[in-house]
PDB file of C-alpha atoms in Angstrom:
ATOM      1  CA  UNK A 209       9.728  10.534  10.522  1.00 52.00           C
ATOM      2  CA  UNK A 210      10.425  14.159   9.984  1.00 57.00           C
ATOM      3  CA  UNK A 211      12.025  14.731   6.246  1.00 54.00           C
ATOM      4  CA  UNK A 212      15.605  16.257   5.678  1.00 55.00           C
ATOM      5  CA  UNK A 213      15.392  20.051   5.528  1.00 56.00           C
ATOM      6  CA  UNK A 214      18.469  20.151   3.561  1.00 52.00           C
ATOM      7  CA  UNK A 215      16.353  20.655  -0.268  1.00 67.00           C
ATOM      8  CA  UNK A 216      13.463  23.031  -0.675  1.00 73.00           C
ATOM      9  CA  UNK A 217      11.554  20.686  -2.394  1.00 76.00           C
ATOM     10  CA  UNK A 218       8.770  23.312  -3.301  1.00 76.00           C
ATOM     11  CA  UNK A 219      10.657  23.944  -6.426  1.00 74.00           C
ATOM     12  CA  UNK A 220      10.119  20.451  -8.026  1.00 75.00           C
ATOM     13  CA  UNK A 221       6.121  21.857  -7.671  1.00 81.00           C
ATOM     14  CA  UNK A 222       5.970  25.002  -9.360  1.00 79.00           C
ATOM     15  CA  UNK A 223       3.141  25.868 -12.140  1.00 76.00           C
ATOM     16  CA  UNK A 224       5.541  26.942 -14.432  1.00 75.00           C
ATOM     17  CA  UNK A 225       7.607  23.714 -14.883  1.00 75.00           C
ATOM     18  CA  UNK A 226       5.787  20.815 -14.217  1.00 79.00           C
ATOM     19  CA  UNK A 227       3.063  20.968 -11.669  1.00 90.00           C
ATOM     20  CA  UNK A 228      -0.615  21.305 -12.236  1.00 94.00           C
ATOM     21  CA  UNK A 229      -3.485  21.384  -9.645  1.00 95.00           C
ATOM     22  CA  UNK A 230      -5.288  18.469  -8.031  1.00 97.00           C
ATOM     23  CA  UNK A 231      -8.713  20.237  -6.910  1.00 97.00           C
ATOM     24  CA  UNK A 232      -9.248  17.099  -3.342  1.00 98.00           C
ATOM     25  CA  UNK A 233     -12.761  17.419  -1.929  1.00 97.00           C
ATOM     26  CA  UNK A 234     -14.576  14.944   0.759  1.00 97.00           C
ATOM     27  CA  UNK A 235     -18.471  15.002  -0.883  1.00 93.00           C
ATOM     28  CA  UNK A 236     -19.590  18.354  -1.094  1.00 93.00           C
ATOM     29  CA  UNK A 237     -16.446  19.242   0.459  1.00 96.00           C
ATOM     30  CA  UNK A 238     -13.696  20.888  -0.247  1.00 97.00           C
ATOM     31  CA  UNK A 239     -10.157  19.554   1.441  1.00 96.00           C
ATOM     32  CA  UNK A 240      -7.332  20.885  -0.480  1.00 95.00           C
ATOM     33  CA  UNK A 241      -5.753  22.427  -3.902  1.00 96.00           C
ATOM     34  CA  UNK A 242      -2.996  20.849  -4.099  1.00 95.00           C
ATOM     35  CA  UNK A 243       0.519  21.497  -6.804  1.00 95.00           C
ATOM     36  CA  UNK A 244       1.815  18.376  -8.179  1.00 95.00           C
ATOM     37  CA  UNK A 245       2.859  16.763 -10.962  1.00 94.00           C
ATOM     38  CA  UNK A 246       0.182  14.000 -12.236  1.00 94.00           C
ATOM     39  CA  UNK A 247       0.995  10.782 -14.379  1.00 90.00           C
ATOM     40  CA  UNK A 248      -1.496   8.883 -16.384  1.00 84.00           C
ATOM     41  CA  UNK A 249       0.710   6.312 -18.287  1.00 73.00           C
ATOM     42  CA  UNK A 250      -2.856   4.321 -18.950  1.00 64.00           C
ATOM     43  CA  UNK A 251      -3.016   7.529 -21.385  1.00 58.00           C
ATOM     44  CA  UNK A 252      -0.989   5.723 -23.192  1.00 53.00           C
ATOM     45  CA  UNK A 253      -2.279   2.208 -23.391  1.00 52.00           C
ATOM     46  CA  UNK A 254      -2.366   0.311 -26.856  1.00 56.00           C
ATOM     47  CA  UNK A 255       1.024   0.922 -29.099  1.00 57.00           C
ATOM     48  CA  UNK A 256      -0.485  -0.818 -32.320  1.00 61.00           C
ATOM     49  CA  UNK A 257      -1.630  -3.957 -31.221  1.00 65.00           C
ATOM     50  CA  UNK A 258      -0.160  -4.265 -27.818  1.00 60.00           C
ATOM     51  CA  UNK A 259      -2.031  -3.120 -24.466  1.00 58.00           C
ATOM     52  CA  UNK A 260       0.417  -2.214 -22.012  1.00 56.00           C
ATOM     53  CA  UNK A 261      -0.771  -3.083 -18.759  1.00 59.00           C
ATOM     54  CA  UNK A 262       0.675  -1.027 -15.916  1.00 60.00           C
ATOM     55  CA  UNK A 263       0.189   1.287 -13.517  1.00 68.00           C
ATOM     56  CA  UNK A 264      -2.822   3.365 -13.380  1.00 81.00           C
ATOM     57  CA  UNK A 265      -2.663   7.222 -12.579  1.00 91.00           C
ATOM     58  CA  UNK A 266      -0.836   9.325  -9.964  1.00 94.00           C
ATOM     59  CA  UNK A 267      -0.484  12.539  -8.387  1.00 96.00           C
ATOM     60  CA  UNK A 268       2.744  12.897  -6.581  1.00 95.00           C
ATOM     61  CA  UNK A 269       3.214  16.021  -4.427  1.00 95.00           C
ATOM     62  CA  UNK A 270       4.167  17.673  -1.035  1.00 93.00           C
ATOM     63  CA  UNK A 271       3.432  15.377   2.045  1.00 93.00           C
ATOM     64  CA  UNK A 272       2.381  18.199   4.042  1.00 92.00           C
ATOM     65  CA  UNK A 273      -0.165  19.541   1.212  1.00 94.00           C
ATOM     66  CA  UNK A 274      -1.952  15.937   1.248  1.00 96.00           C
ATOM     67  CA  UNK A 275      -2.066  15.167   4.914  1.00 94.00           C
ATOM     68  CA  UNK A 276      -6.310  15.809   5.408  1.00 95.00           C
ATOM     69  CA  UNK A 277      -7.170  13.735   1.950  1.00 97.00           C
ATOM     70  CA  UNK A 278      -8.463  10.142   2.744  1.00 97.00           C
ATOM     71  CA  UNK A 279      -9.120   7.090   0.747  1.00 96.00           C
ATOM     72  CA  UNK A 280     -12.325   7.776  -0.751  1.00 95.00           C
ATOM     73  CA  UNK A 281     -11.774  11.836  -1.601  1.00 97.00           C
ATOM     74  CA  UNK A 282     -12.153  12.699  -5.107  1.00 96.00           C
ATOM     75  CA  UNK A 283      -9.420  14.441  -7.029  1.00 97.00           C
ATOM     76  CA  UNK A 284      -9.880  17.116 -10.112  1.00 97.00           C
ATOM     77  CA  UNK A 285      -6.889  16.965 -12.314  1.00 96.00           C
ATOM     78  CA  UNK A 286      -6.634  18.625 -15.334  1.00 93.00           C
ATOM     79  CA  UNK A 287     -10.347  18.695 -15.963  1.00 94.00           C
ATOM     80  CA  UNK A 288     -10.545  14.682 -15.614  1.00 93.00           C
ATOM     81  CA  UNK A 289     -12.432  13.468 -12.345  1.00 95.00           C
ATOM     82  CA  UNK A 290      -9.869  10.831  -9.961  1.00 94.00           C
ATOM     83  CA  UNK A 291     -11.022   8.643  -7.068  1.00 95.00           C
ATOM     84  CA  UNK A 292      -8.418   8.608  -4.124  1.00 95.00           C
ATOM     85  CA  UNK A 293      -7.831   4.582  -3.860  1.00 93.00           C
ATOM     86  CA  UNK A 294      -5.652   4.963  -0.767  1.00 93.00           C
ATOM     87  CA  UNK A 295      -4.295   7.585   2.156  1.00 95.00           C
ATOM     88  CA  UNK A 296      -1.330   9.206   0.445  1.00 96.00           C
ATOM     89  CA  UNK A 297       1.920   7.463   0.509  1.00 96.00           C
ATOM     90  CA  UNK A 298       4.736   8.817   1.985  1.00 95.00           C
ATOM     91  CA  UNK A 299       7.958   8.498   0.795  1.00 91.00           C
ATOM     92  CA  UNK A 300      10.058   9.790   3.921  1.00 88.00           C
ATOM     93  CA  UNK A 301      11.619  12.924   1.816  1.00 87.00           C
ATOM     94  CA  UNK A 302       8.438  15.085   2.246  1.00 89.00           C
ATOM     95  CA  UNK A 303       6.851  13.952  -1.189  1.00 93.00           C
ATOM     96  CA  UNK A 304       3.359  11.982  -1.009  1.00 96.00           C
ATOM     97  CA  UNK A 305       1.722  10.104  -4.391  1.00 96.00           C
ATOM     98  CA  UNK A 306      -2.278   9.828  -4.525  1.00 97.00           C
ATOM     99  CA  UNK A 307      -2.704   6.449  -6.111  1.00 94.00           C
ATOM    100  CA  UNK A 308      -5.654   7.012  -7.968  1.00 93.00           C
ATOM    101  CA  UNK A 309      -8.596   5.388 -10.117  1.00 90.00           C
ATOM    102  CA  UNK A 310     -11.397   6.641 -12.864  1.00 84.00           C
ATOM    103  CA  UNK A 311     -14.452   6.167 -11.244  1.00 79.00           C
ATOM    104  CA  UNK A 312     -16.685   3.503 -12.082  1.00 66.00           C
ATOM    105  CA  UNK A 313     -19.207   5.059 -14.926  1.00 43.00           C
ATOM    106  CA  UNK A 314     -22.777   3.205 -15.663  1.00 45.00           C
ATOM    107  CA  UNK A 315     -23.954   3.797 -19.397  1.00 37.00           C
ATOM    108  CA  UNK A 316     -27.255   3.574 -20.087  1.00 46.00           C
ATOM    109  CA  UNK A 317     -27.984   1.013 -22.743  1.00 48.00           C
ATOM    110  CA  UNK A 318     -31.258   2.042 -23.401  1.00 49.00           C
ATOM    111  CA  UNK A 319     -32.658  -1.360 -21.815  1.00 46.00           C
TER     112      UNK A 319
END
């Protein structure tokens, strides 16, 4: 379903507000750079002694920016390293969120 064309929505994404850069590559691969604004609210996870259990981190942006990444791409936001859990989600209004997950890390225990 095509979205309105009645609101530029380009201006929600611009560097100098909000936006930042999702570097999306496939492997070795690069797929897009992409301007949107990123959430991490498991930034903000213990108030005191509480955990706040919630949602985990996204990257919403233009549909037609995201429409190449898969589940399974990586995403470079901010310097931090994202796992794409699933296609992007459309919303019908031309905006797309990357759901998307740290990737698993394996510390060596010195075993």
């Amino acid at each position: 379903m095509p979205h309105p064309d009645w609101e530029d929505i380009s201006a929600f994404f611009e560097l100098e507000e909000f936006a930042t850069t999702a570097n999306i590559t496939r492997g070795s691969e690069k797929v897009a750079d992409v301007l949107g604004i990123f959430d991490d609210p498991s930034q903000m996870a213990t108030l005191g002694e509480f955990e706040f259990d919630g949602p985990g981190p996204q990257f919403v942006c233009r549909e037609d920016e995201v429409s190449q990444v898969l589940r399974g791409d990586t995403a470079v936001i901010e310097g931090r390293t994202f796992d794409v859990l699933e296609e992007p989600q459309l919303d019908g209004t031309g905006i797309a969120t990357l759901i998307l997950a740290v990737p698993n890390v394996i510390y060596n225990a010195g075993l």
